[in-house]
mmCIF file of C-alpha atoms in Angstrom:
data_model
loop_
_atom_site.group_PDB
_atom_site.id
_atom_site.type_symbol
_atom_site.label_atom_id
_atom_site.label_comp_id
_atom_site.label_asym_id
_atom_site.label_seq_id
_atom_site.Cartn_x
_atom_site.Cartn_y
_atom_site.Cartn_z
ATOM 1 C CA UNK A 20 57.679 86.027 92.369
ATOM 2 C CA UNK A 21 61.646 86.549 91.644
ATOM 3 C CA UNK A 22 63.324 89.444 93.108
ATOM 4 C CA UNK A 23 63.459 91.262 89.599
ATOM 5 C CA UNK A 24 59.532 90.842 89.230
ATOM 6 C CA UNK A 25 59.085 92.679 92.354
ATOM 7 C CA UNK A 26 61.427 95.392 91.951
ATOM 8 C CA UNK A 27 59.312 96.066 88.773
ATOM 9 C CA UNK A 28 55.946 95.546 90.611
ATOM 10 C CA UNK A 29 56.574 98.336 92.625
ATOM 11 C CA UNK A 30 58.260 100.628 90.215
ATOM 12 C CA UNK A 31 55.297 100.419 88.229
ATOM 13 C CA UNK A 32 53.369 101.217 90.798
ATOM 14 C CA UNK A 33 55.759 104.239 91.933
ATOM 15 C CA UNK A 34 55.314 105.393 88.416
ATOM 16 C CA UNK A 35 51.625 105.394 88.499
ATOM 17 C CA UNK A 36 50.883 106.731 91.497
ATOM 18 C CA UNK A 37 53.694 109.192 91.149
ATOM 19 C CA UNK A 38 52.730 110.603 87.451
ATOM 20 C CA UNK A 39 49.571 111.952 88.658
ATOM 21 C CA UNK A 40 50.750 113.470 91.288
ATOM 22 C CA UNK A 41 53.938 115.415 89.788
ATOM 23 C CA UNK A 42 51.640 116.286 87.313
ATOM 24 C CA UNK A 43 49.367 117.662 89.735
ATOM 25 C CA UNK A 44 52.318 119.162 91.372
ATOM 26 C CA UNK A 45 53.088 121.062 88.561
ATOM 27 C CA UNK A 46 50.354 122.314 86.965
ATOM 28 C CA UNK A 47 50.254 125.665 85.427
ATOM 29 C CA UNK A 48 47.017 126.123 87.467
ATOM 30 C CA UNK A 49 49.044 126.421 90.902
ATOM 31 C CA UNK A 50 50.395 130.289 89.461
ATOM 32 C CA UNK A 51 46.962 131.265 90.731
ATOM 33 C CA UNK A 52 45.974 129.381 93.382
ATOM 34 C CA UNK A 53 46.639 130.175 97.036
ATOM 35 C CA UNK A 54 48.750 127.247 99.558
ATOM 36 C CA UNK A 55 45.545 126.106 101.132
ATOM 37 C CA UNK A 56 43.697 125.479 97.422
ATOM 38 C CA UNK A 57 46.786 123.674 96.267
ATOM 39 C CA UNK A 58 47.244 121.786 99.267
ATOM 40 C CA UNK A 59 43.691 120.972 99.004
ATOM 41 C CA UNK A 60 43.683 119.874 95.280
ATOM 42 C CA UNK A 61 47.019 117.911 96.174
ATOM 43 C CA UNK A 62 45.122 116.213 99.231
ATOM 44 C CA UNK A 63 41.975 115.050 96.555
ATOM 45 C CA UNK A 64 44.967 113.282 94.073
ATOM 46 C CA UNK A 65 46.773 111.807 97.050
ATOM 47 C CA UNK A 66 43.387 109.945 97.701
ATOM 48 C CA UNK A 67 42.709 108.303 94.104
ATOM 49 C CA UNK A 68 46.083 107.295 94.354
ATOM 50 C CA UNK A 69 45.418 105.364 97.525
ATOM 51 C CA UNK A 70 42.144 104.294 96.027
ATOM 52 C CA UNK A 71 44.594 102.206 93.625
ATOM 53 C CA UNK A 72 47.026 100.822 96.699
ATOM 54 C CA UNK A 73 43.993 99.821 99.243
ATOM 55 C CA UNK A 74 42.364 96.595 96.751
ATOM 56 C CA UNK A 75 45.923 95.218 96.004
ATOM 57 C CA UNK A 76 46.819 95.329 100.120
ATOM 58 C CA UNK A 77 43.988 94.251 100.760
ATOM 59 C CA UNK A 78 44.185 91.290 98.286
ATOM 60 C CA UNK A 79 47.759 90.602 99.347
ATOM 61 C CA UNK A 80 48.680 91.373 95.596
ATOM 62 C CA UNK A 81 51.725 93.669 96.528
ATOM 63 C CA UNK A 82 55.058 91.796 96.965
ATOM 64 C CA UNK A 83 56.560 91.677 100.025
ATOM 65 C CA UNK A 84 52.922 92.230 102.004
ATOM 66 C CA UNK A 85 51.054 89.047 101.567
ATOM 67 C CA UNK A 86 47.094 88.802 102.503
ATOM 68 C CA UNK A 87 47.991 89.451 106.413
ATOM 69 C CA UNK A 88 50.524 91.591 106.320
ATOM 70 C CA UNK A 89 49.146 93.407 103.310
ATOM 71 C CA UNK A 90 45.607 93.934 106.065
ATOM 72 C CA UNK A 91 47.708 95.572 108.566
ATOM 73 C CA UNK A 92 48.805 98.280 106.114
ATOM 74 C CA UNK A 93 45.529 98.404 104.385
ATOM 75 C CA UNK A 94 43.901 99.535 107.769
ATOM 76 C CA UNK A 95 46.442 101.924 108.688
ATOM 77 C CA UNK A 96 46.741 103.238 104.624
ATOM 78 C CA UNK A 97 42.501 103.574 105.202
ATOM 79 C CA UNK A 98 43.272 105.944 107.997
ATOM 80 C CA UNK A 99 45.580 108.417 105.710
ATOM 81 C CA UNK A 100 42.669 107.784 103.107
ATOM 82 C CA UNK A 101 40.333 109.402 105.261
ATOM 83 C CA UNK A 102 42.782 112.068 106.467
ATOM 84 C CA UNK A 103 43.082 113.072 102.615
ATOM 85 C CA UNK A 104 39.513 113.383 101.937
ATOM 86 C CA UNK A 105 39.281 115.526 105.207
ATOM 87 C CA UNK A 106 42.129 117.806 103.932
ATOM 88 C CA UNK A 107 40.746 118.195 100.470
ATOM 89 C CA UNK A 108 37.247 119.191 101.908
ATOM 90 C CA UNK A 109 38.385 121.129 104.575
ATOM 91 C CA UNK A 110 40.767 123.150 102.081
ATOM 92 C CA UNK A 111 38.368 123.807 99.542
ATOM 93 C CA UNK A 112 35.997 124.637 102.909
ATOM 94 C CA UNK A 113 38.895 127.482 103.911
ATOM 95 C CA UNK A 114 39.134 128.373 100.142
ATOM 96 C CA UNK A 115 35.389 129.071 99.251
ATOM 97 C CA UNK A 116 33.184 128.417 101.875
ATOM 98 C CA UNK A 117 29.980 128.990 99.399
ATOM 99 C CA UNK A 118 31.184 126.871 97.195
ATOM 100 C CA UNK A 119 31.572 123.567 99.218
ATOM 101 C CA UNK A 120 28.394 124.636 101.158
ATOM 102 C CA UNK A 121 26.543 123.559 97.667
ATOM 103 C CA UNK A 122 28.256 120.980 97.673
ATOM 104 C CA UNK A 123 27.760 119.383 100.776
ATOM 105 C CA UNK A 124 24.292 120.115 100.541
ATOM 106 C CA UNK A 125 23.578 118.641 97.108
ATOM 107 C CA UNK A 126 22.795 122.228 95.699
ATOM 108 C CA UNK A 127 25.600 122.587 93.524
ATOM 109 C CA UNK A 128 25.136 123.127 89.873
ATOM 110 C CA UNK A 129 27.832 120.589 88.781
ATOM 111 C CA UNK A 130 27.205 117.203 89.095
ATOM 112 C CA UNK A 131 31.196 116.532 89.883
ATOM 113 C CA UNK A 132 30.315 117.948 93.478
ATOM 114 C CA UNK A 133 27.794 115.529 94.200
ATOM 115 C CA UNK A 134 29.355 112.431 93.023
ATOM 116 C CA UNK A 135 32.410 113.446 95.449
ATOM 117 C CA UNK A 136 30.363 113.819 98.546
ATOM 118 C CA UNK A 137 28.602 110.671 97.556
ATOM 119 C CA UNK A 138 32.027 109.159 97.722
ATOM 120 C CA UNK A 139 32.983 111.056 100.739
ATOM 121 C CA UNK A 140 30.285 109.661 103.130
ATOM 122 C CA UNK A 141 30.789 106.188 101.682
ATOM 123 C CA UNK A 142 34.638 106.440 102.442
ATOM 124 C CA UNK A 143 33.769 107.577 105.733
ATOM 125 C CA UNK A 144 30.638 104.920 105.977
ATOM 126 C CA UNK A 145 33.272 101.915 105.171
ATOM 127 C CA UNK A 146 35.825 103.148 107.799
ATOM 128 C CA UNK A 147 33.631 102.926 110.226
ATOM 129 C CA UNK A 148 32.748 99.765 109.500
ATOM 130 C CA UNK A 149 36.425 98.675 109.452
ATOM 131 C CA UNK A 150 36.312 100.206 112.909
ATOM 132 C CA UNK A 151 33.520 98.003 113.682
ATOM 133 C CA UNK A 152 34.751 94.527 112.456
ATOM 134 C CA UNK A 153 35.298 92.944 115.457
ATOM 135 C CA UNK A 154 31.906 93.593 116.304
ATOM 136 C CA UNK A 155 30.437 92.378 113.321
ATOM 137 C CA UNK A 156 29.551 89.180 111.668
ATOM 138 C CA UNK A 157 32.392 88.846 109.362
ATOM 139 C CA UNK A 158 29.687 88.100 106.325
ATOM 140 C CA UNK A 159 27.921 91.181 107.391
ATOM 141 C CA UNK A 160 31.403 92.860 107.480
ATOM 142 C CA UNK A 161 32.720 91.889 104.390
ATOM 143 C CA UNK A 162 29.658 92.803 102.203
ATOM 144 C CA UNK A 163 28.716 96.128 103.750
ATOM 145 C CA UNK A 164 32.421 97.376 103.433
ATOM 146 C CA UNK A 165 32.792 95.886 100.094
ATOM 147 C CA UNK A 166 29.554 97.526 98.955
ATOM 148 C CA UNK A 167 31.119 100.892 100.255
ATOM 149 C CA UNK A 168 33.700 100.886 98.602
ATOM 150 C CA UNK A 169 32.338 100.045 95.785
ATOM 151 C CA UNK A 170 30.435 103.228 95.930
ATOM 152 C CA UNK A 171 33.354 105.183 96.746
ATOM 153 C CA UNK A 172 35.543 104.060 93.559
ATOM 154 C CA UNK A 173 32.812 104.959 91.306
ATOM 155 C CA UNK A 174 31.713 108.482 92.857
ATOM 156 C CA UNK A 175 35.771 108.886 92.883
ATOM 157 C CA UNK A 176 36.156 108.056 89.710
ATOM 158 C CA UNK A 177 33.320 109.851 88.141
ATOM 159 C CA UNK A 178 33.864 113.050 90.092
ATOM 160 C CA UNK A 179 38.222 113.171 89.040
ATOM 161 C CA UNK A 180 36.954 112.337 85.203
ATOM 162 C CA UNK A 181 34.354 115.583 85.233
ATOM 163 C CA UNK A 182 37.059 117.680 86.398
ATOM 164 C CA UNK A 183 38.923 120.797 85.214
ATOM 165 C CA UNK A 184 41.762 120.998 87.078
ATOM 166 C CA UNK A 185 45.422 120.206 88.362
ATOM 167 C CA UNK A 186 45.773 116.392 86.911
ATOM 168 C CA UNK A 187 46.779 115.444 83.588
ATOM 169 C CA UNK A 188 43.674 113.967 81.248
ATOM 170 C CA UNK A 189 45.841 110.742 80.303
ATOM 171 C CA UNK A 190 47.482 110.443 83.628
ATOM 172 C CA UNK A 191 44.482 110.554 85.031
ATOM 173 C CA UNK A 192 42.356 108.293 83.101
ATOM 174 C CA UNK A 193 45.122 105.321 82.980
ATOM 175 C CA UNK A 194 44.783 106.060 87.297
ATOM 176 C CA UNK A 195 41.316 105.584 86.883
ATOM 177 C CA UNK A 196 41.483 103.218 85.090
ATOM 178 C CA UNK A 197 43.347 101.017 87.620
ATOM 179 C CA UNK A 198 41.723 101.814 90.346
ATOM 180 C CA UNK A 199 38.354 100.267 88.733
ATOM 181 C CA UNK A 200 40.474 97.199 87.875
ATOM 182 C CA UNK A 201 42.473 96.961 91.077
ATOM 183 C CA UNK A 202 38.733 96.806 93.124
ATOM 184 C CA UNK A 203 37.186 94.192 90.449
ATOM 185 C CA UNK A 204 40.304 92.074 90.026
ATOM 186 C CA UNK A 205 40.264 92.047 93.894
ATOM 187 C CA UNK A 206 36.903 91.474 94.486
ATOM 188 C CA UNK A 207 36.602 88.418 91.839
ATOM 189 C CA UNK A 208 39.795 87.439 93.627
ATOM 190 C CA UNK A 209 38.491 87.478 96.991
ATOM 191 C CA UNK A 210 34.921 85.738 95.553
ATOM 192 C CA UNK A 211 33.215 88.592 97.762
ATOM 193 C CA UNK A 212 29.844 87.675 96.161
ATOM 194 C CA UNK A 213 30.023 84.408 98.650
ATOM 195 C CA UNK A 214 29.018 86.578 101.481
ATOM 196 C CA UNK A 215 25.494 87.246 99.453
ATOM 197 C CA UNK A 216 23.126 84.952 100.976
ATOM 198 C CA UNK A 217 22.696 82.407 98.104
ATOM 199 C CA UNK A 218 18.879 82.317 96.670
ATOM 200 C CA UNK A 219 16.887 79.805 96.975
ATOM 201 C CA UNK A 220 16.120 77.653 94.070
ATOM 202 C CA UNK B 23 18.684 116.435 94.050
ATOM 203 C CA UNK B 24 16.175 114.470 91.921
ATOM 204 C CA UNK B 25 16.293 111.039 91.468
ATOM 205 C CA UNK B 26 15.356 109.861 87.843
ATOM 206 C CA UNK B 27 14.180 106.397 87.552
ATOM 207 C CA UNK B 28 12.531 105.946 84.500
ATOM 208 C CA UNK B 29 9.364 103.143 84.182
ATOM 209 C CA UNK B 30 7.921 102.627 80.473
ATOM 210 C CA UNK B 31 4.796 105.241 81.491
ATOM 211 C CA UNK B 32 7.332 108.216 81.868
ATOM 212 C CA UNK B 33 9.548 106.611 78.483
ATOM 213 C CA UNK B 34 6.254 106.817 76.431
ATOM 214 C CA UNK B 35 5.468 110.183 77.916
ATOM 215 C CA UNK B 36 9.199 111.719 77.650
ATOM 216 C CA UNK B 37 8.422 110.309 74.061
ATOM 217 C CA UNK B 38 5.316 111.585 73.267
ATOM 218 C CA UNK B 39 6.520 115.235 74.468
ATOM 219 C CA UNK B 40 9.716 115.072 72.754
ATOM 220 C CA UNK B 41 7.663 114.343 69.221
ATOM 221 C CA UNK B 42 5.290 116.973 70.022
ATOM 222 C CA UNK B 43 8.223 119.417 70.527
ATOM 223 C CA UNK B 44 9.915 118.266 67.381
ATOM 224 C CA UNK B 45 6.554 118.724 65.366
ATOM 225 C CA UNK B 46 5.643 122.306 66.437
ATOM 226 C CA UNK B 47 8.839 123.188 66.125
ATOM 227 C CA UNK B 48 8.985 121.829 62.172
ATOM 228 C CA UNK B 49 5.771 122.949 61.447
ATOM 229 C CA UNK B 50 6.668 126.334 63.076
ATOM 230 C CA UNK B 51 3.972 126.773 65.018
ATOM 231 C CA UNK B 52 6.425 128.137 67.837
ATOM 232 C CA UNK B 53 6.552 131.746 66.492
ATOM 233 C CA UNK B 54 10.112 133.332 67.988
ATOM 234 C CA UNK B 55 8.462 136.912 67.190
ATOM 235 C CA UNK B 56 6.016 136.189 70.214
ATOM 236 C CA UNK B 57 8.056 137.347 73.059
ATOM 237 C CA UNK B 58 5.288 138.714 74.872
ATOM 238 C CA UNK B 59 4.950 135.392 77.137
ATOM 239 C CA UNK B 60 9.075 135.767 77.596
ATOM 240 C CA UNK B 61 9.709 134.117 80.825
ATOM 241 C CA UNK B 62 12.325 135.528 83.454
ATOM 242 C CA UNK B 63 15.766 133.998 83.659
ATOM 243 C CA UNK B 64 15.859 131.651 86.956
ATOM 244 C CA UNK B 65 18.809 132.343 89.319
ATOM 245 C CA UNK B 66 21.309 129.856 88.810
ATOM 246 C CA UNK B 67 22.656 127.587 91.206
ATOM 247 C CA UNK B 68 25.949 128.765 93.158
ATOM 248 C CA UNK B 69 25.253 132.212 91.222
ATOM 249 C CA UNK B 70 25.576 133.608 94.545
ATOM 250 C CA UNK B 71 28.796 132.315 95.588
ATOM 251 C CA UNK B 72 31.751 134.859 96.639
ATOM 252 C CA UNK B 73 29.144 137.796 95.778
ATOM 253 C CA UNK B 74 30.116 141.144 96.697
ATOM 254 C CA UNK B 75 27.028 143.565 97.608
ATOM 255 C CA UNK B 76 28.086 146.969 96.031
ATOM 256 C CA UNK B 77 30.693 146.294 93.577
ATOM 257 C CA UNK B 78 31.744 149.553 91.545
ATOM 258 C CA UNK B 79 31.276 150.654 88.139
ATOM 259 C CA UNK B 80 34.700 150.215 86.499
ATOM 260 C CA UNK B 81 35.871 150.219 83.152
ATOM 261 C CA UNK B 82 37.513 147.125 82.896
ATOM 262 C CA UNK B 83 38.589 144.254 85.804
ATOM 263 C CA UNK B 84 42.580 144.553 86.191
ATOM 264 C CA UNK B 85 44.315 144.106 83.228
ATOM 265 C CA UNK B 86 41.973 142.814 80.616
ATOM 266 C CA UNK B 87 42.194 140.378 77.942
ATOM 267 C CA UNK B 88 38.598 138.449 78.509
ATOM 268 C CA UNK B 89 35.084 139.598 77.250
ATOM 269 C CA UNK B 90 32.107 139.092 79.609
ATOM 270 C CA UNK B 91 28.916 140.066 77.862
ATOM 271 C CA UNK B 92 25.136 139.731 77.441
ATOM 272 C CA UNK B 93 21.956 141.484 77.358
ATOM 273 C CA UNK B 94 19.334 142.778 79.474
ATOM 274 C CA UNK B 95 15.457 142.393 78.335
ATOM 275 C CA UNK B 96 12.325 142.655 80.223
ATOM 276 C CA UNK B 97 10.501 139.587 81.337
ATOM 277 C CA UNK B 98 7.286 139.473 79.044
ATOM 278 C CA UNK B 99 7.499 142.194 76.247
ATOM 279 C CA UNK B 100 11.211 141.586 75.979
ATOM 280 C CA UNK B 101 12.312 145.066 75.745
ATOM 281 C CA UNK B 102 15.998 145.957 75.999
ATOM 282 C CA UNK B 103 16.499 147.758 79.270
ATOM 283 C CA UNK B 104 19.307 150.583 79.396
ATOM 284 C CA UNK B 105 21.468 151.621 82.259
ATOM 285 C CA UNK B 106 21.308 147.935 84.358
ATOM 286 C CA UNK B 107 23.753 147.119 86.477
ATOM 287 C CA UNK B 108 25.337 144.038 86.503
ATOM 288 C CA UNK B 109 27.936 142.854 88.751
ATOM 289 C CA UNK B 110 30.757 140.683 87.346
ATOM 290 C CA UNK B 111 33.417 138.117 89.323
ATOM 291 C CA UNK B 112 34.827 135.362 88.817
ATOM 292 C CA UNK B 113 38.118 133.632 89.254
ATOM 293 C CA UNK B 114 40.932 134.671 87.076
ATOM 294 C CA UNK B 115 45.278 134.794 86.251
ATOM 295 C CA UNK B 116 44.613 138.135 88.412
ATOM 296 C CA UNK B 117 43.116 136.911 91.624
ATOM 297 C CA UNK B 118 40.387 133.999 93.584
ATOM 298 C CA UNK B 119 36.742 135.037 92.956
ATOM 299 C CA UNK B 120 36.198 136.540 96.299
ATOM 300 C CA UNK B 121 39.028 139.045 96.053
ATOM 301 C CA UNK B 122 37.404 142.487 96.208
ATOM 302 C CA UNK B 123 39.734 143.288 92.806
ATOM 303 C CA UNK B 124 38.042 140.485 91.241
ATOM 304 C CA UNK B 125 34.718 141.748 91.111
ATOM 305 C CA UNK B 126 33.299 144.639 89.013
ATOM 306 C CA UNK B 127 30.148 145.875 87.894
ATOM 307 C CA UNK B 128 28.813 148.122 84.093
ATOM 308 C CA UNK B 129 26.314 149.223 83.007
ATOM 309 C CA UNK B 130 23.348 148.416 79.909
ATOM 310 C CA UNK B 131 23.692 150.469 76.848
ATOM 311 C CA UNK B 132 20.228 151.575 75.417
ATOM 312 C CA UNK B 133 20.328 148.492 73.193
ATOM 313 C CA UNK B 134 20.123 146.402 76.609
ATOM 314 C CA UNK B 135 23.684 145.391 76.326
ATOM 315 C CA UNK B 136 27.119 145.284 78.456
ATOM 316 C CA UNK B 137 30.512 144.088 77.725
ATOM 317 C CA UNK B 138 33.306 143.933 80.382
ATOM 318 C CA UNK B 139 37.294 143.232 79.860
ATOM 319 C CA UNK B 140 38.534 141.262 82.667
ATOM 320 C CA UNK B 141 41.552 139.049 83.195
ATOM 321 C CA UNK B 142 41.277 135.419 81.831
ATOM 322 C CA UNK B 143 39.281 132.872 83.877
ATOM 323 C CA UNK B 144 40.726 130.300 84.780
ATOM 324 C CA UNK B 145 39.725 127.049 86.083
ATOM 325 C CA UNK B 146 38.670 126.807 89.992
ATOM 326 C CA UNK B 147 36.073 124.437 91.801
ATOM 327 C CA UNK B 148 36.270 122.004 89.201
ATOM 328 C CA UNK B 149 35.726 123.871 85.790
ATOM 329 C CA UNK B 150 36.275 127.049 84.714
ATOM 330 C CA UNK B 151 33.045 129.686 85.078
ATOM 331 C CA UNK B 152 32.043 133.001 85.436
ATOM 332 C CA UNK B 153 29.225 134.941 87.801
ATOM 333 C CA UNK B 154 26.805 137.862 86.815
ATOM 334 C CA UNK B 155 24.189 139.240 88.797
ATOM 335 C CA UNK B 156 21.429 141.904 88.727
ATOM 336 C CA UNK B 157 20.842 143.256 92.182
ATOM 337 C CA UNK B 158 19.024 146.121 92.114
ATOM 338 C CA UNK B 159 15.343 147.652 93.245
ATOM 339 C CA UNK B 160 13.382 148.017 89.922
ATOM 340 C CA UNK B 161 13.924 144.298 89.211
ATOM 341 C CA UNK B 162 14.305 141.022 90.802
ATOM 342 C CA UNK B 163 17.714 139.740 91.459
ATOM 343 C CA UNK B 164 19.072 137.273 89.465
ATOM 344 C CA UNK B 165 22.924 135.312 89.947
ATOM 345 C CA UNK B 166 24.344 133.656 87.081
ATOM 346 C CA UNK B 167 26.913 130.860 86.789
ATOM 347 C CA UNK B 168 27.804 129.918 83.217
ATOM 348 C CA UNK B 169 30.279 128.104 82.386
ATOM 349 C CA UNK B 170 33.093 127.671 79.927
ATOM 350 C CA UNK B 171 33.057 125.161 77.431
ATOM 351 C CA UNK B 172 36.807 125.062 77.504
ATOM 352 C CA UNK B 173 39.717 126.667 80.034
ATOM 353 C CA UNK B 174 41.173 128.077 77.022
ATOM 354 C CA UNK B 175 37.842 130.322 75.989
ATOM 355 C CA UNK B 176 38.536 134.114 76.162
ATOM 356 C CA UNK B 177 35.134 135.520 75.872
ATOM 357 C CA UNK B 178 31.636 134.159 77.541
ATOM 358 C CA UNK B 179 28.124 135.412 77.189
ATOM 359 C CA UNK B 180 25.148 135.581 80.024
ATOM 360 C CA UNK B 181 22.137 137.373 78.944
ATOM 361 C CA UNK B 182 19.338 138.265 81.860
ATOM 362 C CA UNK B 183 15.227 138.568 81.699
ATOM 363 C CA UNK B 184 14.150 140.214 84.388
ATOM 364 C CA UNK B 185 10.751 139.798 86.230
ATOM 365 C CA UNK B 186 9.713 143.792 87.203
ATOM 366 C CA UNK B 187 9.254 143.604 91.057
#
């Protein structure tokens, strides 16, 4: 890849991960929402945008941050992942207790709610077994985390799509969007499925 | 939550109950003028939420510009009931849903009905909604959550049966 092709790798990928959240930023919606709900709504956007960066570091896709390299970051970029989600649920917590109560507890009438926590404890079921990696088989590793994750980009994506709220619909989708891709093109990239035991003929 | 994982049995049933339902209906053996059976309105999940025991009467929440309304029947017979109070909040341009000034409550005319102008609602938790609840003695107490079809919706409608206690 030529210097110029990776200036305009990452611009695009400044761009994308940047439109959401300026329009996020600046959503009419903020006029009537208090710091801790906007930081909290911020926090949730912040997190599908990382979504997008953890396949492509941890595919070594991103110039400049080949497949080792690219691992490092992806572990320590996991950690701000989970910090995110723990904002954005501990915000909305502070901002209507009742309200993520449902939630959490699968009682809530919208189905957004339960899609996110679905996510949520997947995020938080694949970090730990990034924790664990050392420990584990690195077949075993590889397929449980990648089976995680693959819960957590479709609970993500599903829950930001049934939303009303501080993103932009098209700025949104296209980040969507990628982040799907980004996870298949890695995992076909990566030929995950070779951890599956193969079946017997 | 409940998981629904559908084998051909339940298909053919869902089937079999969703022709039945379309036949009576065409046929009209349903008769709407038979509200004797009419069956209470179910709390609604989250109804609840941010609900403030004791709201007063006012004549309108802050400045206005959004029309809450509905109706009040008895469960069974399905006769309007006058004077009910009903307790309206929700999160608007004016303040979060479990401000005090959010919240208000009217009362049934003797048709059974209420309006109430409060400020526009605005999106929170995901999608914009409103709550209504009966909480009173003579009846038992129901929340409601609707929600808005869109953000940009300046009226919504909730309409109670209640069960007598």
């Amino acid at each position: 890849m030529t210097r110029a092709q990776a200036v305009l790798a990452w611009a695009g990928l400044a761009v994308v991960l940047g439109g959401p959240l300026v329009v996020a930023a600046t959503s009419p919606l903020l006029a009537w929402r208090d710091p801790v709900y906007i930081a909290a709504g911020l926090a949730g956007v912040v997190a599908l945008a990382l979504l997008l960066v953890q396949p492509l570091l941890a595919g070594g896709l991103l110039p400049g941050l080949p497949m080792a390299r690219g691992r490092r970051v992806h572990r320590r970029v996991g950690g701000v992942l989970v910090a995110a989600v723990a904002v954005h649920v501990g915000g909305l917590w502070l901002t209507s207790p009742p309200d993520v109560i449902d939630a959490l507890s699968f009682a809530s009438p919208t189905p957004f709610s339960a899609w996110g926590v679905i996510a949520m404890w997947a995020l938080f079921g694949a970090a730990i077994i990034a924790l664990l990696r050392r420990r584990l088989r690195p077949r075993v590793f590889r397929l449980a985390h990648t089976v995680l994750v693959a819960i957590v980009v479709i609970g993500s994506v599903v829950h930001a799509v049934q939303i009303v709220g501080t993103m932009g619909t098209v700025s949104k989708a296209v980040l969507c969007a990628l982040v799907v891709a980004g996870f298949l093109k890695v995992v076909a990239d990566l030929r995950v499925w070779r951890a599956f035991p193969r079946r017997k003929a | 939550m409940t998981r629904f994982q559908p084998t051909r049995r339940s298909f053919l049933i869902a089937s079999a109950v969703t022709a039945g339902a379309a036949l009576t209906t065409a046929s009209g053996l349903r008769v709407p003028a038979q509200a004797k059976g009419l069956a209470p309105t179910p709390s609604m999940r989250g109804g609840a939420n941010n609900y403030l025991p004791g709201a007063p009467i006012v004549e309108r929440i802050g400045g206005g510009g959004f029309w809450m309304s509905g109706t009040v029947r008895r469960a069974g017979d399905g006769a309007p009931l006058a004077g009910m109070r009903i307790q309206i909040w929700a999160h608007t341009t004016e303040g979060h849903e479990r401000d005090p000034h959010s919240h208000g409550a009217t009362l049934t005319d003797a048709n059974g009905e209420f309006r109430l102008e409060m400020p526009q609602i605005v999106p929170a938790f995901g999608q914009p909604h409103g709550h209504l609840a009966y909480d009173d003695e003579a009846f038992k107490t129901v929340f409601l959550r609707p929600v808005m079809r869109s953000a940009a919706d300046t009226r919504l409608s909730a309409h109670f049966v209640l069960q007598p206690t």
